[in-house]
Short mmCIF file of C-alpha atoms and ligand atoms in Angstrom, two decimals:
data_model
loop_
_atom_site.label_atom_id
_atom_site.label_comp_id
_atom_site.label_asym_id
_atom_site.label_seq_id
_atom_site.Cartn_x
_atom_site.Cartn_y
_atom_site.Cartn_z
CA UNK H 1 0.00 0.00 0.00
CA UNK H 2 1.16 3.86 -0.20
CA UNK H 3 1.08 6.20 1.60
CA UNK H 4 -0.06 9.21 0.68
CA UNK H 5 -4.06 10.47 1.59
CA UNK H 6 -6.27 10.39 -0.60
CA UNK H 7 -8.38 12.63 1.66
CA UNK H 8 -5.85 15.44 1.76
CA UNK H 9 -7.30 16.56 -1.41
CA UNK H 10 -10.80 16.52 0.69
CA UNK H 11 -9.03 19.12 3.36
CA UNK H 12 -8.95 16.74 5.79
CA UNK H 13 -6.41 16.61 8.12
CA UNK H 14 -4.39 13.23 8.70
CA UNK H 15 -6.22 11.73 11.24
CA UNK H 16 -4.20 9.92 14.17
CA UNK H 17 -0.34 10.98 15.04
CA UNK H 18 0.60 7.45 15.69
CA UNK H 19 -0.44 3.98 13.52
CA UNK H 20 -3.83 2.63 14.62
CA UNK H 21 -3.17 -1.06 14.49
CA UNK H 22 -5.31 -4.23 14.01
CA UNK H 23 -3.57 -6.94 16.56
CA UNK H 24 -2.05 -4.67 18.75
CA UNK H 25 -1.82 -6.57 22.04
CA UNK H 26 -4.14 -6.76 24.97
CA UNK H 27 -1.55 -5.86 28.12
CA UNK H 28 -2.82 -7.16 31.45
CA UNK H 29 -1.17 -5.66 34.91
CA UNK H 30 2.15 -4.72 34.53
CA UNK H 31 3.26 -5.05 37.98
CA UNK H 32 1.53 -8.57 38.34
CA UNK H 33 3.16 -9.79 35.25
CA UNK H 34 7.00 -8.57 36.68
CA UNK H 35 6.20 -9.94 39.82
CA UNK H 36 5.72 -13.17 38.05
CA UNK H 37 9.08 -13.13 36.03
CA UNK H 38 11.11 -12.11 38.70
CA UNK H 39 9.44 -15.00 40.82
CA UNK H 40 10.73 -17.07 38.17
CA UNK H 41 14.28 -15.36 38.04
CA UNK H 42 14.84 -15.58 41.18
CA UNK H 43 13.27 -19.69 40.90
CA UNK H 44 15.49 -20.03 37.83
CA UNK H 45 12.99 -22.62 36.06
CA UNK H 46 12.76 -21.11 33.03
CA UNK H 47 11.06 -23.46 30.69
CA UNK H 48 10.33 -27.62 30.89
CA UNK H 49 6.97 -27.95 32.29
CA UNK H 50 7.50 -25.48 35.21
CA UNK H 51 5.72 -24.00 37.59
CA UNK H 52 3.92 -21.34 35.40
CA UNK H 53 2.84 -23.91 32.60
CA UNK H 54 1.28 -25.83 35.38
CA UNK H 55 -1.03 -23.57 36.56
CA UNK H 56 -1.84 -22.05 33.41
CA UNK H 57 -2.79 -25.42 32.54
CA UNK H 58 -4.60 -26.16 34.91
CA UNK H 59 -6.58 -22.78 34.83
CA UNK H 60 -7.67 -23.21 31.60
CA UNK H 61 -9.19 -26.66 32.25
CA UNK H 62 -11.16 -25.09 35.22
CA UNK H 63 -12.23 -22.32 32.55
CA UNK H 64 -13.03 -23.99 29.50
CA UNK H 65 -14.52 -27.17 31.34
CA UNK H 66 -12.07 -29.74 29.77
CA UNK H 67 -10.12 -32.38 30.82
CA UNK H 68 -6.86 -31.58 29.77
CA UNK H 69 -5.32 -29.06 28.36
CA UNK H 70 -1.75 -28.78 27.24
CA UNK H 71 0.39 -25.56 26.63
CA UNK H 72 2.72 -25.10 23.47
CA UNK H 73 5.20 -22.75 22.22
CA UNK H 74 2.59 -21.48 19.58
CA UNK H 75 -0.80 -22.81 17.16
CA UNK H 76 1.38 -24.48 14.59
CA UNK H 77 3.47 -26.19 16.20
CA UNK H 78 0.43 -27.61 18.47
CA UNK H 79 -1.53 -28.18 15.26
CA UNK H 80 1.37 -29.84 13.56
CA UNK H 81 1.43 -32.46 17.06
CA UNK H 82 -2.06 -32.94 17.13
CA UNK H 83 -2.35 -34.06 12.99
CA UNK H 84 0.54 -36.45 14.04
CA UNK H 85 -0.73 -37.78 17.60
CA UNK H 86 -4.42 -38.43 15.55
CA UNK H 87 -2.56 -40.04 12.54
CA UNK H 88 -3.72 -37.85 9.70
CA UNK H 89 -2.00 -38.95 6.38
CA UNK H 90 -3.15 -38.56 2.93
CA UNK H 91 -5.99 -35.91 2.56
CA UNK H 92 -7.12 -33.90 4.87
CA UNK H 93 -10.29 -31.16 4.70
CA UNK H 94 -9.60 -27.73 5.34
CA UNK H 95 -11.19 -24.11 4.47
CA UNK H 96 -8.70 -22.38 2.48
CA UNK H 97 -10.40 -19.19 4.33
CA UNK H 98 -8.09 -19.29 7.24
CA UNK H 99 -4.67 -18.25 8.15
CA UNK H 100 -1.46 -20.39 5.93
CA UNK H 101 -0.96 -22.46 9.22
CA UNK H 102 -3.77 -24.36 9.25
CA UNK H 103 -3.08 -25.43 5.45
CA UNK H 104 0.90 -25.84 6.30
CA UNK H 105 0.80 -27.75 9.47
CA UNK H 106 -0.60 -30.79 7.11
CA UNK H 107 1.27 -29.90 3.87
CA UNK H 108 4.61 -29.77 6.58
CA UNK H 109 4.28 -33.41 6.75
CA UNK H 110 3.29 -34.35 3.61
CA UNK H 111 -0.09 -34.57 4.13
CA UNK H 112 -2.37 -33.00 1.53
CA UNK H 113 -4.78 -30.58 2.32
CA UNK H 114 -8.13 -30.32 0.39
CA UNK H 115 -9.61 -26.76 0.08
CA UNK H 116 -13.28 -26.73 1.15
CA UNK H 117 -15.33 -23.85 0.43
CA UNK H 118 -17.11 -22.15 3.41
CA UNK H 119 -20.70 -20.78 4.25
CA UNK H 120 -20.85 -16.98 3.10
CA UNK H 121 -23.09 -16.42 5.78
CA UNK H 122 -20.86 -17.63 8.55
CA UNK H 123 -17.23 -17.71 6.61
CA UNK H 124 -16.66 -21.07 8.26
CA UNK H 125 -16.60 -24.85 6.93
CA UNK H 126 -19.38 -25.72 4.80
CA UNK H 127 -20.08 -29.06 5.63
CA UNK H 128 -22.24 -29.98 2.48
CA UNK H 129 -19.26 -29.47 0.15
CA UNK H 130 -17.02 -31.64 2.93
CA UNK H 131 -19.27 -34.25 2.25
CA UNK H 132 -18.52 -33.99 -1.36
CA UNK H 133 -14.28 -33.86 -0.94
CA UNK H 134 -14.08 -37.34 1.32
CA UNK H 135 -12.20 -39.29 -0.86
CA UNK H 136 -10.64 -43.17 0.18
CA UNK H 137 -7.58 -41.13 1.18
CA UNK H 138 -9.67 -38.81 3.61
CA UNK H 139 -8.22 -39.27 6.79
CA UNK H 140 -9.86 -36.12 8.96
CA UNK H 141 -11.34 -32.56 8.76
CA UNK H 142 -10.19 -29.35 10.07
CA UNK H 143 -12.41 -26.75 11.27
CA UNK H 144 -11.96 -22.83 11.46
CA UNK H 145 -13.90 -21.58 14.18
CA UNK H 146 -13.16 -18.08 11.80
CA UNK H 147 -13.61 -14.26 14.32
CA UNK H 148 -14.32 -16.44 17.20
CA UNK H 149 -17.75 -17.94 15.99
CA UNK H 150 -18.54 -21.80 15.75
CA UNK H 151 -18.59 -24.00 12.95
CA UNK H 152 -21.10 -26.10 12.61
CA UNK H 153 -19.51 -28.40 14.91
CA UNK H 154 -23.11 -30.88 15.10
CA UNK H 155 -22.99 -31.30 10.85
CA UNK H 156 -18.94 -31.48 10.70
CA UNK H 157 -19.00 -34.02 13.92
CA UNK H 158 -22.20 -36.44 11.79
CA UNK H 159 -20.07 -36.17 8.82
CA UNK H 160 -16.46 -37.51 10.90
CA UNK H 161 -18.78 -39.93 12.76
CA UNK H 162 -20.18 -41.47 9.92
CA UNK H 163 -17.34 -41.64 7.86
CA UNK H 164 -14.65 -42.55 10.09
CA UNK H 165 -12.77 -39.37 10.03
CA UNK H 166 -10.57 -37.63 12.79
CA UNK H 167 -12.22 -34.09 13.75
CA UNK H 168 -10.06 -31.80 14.74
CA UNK H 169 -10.47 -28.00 15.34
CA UNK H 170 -8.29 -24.38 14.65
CA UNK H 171 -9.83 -22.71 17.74
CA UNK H 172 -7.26 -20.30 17.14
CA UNK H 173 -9.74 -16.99 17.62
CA UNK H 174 -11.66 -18.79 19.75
CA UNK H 175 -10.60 -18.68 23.02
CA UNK H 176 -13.60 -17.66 25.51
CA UNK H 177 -16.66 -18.19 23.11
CA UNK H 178 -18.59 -20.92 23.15
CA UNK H 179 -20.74 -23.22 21.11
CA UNK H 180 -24.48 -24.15 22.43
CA UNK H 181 -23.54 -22.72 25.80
CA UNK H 182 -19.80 -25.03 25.63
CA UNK H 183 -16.62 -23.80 26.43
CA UNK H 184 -15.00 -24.02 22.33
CA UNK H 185 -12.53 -26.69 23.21
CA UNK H 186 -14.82 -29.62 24.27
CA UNK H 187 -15.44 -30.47 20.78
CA UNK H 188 -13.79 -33.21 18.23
CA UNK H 189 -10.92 -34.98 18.80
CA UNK H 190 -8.93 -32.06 19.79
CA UNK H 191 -9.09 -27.84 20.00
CA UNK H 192 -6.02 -26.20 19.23
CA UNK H 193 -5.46 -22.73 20.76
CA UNK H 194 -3.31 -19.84 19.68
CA UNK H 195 -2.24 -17.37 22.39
CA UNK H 196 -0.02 -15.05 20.14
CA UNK H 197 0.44 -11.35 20.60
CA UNK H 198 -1.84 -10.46 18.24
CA UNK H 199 -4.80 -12.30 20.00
CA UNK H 200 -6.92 -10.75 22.27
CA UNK H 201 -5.56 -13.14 25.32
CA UNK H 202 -1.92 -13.66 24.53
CA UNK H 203 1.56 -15.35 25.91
CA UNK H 204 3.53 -13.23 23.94
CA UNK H 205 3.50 -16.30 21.21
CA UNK H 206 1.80 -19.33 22.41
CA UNK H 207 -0.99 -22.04 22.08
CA UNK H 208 -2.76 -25.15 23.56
CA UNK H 209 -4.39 -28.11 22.67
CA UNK H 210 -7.05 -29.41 24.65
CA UNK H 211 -8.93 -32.61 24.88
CA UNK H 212 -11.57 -34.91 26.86
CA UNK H 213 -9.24 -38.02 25.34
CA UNK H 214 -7.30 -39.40 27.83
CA UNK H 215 -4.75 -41.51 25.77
CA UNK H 216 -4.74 -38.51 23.23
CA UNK H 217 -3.65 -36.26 25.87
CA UNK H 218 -0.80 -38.43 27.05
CA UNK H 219 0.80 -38.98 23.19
CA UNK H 220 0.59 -35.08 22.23
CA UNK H 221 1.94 -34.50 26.24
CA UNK H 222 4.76 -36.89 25.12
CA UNK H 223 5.09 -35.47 21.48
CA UNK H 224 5.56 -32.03 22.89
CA UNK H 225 8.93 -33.13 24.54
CA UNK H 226 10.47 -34.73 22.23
CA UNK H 227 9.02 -38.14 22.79
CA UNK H 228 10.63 -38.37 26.49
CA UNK H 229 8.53 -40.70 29.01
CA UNK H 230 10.77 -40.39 30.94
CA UNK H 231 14.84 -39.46 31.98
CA UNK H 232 17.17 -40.64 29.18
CA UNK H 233 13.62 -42.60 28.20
CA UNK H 234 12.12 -41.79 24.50
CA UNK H 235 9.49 -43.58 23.26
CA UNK H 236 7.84 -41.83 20.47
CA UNK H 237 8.82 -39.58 17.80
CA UNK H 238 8.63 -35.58 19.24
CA UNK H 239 9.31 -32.44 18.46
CA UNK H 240 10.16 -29.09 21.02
CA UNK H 241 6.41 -27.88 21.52
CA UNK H 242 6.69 -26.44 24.99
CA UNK H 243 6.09 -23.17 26.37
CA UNK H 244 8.06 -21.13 28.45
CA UNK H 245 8.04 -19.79 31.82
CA UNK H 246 7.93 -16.18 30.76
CA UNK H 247 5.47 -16.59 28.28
CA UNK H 248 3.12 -18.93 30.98
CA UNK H 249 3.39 -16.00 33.15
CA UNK H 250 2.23 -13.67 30.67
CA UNK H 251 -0.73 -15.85 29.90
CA UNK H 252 -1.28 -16.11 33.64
CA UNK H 253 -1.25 -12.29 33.72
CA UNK H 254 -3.59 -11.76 30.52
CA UNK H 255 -5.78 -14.25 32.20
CA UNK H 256 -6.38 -12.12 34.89
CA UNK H 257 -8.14 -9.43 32.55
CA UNK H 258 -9.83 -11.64 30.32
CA UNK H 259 -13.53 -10.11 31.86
CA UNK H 260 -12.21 -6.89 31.48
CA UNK H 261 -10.26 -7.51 27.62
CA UNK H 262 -13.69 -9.04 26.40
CA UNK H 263 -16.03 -6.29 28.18
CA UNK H 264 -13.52 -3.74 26.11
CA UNK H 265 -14.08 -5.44 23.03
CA UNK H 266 -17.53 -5.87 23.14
CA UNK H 267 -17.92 -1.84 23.91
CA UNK H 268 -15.76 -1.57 21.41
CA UNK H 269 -17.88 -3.70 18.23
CA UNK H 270 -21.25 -1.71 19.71
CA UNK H 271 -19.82 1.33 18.88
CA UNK H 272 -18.65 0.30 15.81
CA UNK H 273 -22.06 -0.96 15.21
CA UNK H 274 -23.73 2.12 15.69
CA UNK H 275 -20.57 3.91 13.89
CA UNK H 276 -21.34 2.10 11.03
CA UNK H 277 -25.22 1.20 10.65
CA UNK H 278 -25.86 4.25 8.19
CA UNK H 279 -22.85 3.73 6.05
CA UNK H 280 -23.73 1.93 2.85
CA UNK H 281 -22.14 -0.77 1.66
CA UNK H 282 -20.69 -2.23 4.58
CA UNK H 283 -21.83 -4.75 6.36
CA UNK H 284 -20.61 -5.41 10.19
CA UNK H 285 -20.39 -9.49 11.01
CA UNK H 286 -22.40 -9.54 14.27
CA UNK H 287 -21.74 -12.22 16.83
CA UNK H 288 -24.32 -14.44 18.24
CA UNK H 289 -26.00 -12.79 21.08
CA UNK H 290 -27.01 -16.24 22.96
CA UNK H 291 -23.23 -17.54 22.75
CA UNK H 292 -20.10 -16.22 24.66
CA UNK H 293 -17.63 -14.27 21.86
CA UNK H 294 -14.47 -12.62 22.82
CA UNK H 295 -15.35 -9.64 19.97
CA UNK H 296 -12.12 -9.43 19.47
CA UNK H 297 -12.54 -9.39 15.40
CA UNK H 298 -14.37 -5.96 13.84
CA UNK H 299 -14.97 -8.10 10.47
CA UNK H 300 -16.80 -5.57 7.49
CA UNK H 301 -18.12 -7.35 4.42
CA UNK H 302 -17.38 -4.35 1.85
CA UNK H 303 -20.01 -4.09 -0.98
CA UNK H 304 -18.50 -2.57 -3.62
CA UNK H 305 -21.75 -1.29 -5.67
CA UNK H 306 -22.92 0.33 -2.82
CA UNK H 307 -20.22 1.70 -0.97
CA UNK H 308 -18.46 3.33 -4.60
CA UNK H 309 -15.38 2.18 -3.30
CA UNK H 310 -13.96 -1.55 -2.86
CA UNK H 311 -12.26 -2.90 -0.02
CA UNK H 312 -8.79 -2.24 -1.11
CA UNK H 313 -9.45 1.39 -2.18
CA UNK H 314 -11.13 1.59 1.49
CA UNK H 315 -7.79 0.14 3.00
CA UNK H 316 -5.81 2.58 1.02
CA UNK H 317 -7.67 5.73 2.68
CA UNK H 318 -7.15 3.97 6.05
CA UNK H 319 -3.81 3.42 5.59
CA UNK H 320 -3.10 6.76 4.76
CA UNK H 321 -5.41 8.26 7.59
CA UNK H 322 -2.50 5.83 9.99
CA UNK H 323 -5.28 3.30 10.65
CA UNK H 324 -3.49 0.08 9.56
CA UNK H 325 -6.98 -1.83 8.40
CA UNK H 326 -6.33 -5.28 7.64
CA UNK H 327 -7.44 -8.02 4.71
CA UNK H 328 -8.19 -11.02 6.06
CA UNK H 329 -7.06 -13.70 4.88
CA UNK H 330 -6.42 -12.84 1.50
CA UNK H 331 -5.85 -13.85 -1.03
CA UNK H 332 -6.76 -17.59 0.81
CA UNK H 333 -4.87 -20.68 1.04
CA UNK H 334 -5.31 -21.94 -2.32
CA UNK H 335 -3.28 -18.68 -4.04
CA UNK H 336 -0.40 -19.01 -2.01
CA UNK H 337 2.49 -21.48 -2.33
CA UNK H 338 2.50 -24.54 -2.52
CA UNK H 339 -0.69 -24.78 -3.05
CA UNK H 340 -1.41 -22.52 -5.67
CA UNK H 341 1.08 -24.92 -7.37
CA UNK H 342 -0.29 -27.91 -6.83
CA UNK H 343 -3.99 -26.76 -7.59
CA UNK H 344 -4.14 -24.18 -10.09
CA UNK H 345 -7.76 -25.05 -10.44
CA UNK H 346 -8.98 -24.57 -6.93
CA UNK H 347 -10.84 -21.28 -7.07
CA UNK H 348 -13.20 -22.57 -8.87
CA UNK H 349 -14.38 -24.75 -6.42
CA UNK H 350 -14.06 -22.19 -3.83
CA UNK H 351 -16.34 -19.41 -4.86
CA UNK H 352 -17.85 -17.92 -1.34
CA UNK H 353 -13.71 -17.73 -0.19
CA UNK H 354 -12.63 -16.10 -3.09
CA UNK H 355 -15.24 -13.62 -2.59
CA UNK H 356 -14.76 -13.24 1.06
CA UNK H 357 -10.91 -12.80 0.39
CA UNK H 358 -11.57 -10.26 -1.80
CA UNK H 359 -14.39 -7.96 0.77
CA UNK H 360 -13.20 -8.75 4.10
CA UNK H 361 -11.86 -6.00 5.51
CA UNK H 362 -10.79 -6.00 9.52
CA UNK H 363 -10.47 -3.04 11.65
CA UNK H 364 -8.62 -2.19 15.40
CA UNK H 365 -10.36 -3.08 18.06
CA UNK H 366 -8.88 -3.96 22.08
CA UNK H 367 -7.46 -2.21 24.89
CA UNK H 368 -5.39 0.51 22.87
CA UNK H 369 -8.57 1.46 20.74
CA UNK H 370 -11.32 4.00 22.46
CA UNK H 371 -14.84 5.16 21.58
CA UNK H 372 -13.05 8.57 20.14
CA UNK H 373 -10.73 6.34 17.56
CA UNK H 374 -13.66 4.31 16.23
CA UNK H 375 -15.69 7.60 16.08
CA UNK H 376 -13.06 8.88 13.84
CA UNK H 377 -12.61 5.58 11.78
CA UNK H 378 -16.18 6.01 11.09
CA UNK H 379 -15.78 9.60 9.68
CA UNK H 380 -13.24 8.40 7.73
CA UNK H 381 -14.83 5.95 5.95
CA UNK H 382 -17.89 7.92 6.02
CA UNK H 383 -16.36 11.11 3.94
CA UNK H 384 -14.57 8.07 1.66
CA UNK H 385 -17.80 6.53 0.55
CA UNK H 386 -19.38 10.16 0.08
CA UNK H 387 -16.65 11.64 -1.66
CA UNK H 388 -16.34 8.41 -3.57
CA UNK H 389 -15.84 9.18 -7.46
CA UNK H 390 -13.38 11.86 -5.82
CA UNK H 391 -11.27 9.16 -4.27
CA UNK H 392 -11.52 6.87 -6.93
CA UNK H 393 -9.92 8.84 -9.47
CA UNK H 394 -7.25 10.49 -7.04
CA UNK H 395 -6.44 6.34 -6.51
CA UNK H 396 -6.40 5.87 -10.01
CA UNK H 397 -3.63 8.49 -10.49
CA UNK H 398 -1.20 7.23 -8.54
CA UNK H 399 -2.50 8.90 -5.02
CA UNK H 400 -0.41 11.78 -5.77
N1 T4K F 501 -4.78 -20.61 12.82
C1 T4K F 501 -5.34 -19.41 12.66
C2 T4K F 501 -6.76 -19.31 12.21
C3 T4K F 501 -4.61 -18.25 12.96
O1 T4K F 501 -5.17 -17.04 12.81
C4 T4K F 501 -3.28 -18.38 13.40
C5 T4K F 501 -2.46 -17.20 13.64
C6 T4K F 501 -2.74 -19.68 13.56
C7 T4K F 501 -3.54 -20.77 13.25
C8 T4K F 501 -1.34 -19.89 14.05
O2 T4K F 501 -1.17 -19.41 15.36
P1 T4K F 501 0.32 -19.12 15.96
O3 T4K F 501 1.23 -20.20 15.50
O4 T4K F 501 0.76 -17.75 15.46
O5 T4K F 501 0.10 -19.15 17.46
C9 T4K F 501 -0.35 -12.78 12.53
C10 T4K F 501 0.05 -13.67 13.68
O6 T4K F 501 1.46 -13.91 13.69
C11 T4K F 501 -0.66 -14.97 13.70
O7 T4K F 501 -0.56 -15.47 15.03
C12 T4K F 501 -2.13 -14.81 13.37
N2 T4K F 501 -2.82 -16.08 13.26
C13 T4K F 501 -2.28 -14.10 12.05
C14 T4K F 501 -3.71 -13.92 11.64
O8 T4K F 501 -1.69 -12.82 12.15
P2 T4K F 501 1.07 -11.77 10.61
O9 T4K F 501 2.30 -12.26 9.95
O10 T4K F 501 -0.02 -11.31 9.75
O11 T4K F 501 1.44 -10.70 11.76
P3 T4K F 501 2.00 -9.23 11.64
O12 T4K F 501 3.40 -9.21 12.14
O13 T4K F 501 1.72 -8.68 10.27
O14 T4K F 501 1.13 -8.45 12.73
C15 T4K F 501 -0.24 -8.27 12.56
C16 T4K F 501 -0.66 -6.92 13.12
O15 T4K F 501 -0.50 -6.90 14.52
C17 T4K F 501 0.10 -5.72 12.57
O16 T4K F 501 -0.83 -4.71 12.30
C18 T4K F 501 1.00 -5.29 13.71
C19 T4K F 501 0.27 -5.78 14.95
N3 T4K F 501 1.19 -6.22 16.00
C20 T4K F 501 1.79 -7.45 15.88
C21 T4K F 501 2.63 -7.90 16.86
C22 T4K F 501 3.30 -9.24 16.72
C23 T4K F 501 1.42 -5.40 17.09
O17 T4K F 501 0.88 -4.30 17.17
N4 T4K F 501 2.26 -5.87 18.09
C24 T4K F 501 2.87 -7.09 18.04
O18 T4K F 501 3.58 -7.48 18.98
O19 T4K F 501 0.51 -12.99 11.47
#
């Protein structure tokens, strides 16, 4: 993207100092979270299943209602363990509407994934066009629970049932929302967490699996560590999946806030709600009143006929106003490498993604965004899509 404004030419003046970001982190108490890593200084158990990890652990299983949970340096890596401890080979079902680590954490070890399309009303797994992928070499199906909100776990759970296929889940938004009243994380064979900066609850980078299978549990708690059962004891074939002290402790810390990160964001999408309700052309993805959502995803569908203005023309003006809008996630799975390689074709089996990819556009939201900022957001969009033809052109040119 460039920089320049397009709405300079409109008078306007630029209209925050500092870069308004999408993923900016959610900070707990500062104090708390030193206290914590000079606890573990002074301890010096720094990483290895320690202290931290335990309780964090443990915490979440009280939270979530599961029966284990297990902490990991980050979503990939946890998703990479759990395809292996579930023996996925051969094809596996994924949206290509999700981030490349979903798709990658199969393709890493050689297992193929096979783009499904997803529902354009809830941008997750359609499970009518999974039925239609299962091949003999199906071995499982990977859900998106995409902004937070649940796929349609009961369908995509029938489908695994019935054919004999693993069910596993990306829960990576979807920490503190549920699904019919459930804790996300209860469902399929496993739930695999991301607790990266850029998520509303974060570890600096980290992740989790969790699962009501005992012997599941005990292979991905073994897989995580290399395969050790044990001192100078390996059993299994592992990897280096564990999380740190320091980041435990910031998880610990984050956890702490969680009422208070969630009641932020959900403030937060209301005002953008209101913000936005007279704008045309852009619809806000609302979250499901009856369920628990951590709001921490301010989704817009652009519509270009109405609005005047696509969704990359309306990123542009952000970007230039230093509100650093995101796409999400374009341009899908299925365009990037390897993929795009191996199936030149696969658009056209993936018609609601490619159009998502191409009018999703995200905007800030958390603890370093106020009721002033999304105010302002909404101005600018709002003298965009007036001033559209204006903008348009001025784009055309060059932005000069
Ligand atoms: N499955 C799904 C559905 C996921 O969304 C993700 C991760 C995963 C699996 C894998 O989870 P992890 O292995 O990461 O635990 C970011 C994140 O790195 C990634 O965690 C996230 N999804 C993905 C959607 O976004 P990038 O490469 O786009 O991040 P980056 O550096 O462009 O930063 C994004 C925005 O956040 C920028 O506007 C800057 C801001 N930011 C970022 C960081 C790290 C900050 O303000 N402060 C920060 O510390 O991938």
């Amino acid at each position: 993207m460039n920089n320049t404004r397009p709405l300079a030419i409109l008078g306007a003046a630029q209209a925050f100092a500092e870069p308004l970001h999408v993923g900016r982190p959610n900070i707990g108490d500062r104090e708390r979270l030193m206290a914590r890593l000079n606890d573990m200084l002074d301890r010096r158990w720094l990483t290895n299943n320690g202290p931290y990890v335990q309780e964090l652990e443990r915490n979440l299983e009280r939270i979530l209602g599961v029966k284990h949970c297990i902490a990991m340096c980050n979503a990939t890596v946890a998703l990479e363990i759990v395809i292996r401890a579930l023996e996925l080979k051969g094809e596996v079902i994924v949206p290509s509407f999700t981030f490349i680590a979903t798709a990658h954490a199969l393709q890493w070890q050689e297992i193929t994934p096979v783009f499904c399309d997803v529902d354009p009303a809830t941008h997750t797994l359609d499970p009518y066009r999974v039925e239609e992928l299962i091949t003999p070499r199906t071995t499982g199906i990977i859900g998106v629970h995409v902004w937070g909100r649940p796929c349609n776990i009961k369908a995509l759970a029938e489908i695994a049932q019935r054919r004999q296929l693993k069910l596993l889940f990306d829960a990576a938004h979807a920490f503190g929302c549920t699904a019919g009243g459930r804790h996300i994380g209860n469902f399929g064979d496993a739930e695999v967490f991301s607790f990266h900066a850029t998520k509303f609850f974060n570890a600096f980078e980290g992740g989790a699996v969790t699962t009501n299978d005992d012997a599941l549990a005990a292979k991905i708690r073994l897989m995580k560590n290399f395969g050790f059962s044990g001192y100078d004891n390996v059993i299994y074939i592992g990897t280096n999946g564990k999380m740190s002290e320091a980041s435990a402790a910031m998880a610990l810390t984050s956890l702490e806030s969680l009422d208070s990160f969630i009641a932020t964001n959900r403030a937060n999408h209301e005002t953008y709600a209101a913000t936005l309700a007279d704008l045309p052309g852009l619809k806000l993805v609302r979250y499901d009143g009856t369920e628990r959502n951590n709001y921490q995803y301010v989704v817009v569908e652009v519509n270009e006929s109405q609005a005047g203005l696509n969704r990359d023309e309306l990123i542009k003006v952000l970007h230039a106003e230093n509100v650093i809008a995101r796409r999400y996630f374009y341009p899908g799975c299925h365009r990037m490498e390897p993929y795009h390689s191996f199936f030149p074709h696969a658009r056209l089996l993936l018609p609601h993604t490619e159009a998502l990819a191409d009018r999703v556009l995200v905007l800030p939201t958390g603890t370093a965004v106020n009721s002033r900022d999304i105010g302002t957001i909404g101005d600018i969009l709002s003298s965009a899509i007036a001033n559209a033809p204006v903008v348009r052109a001025h784009e055309e040119q060059g932005g000069q």
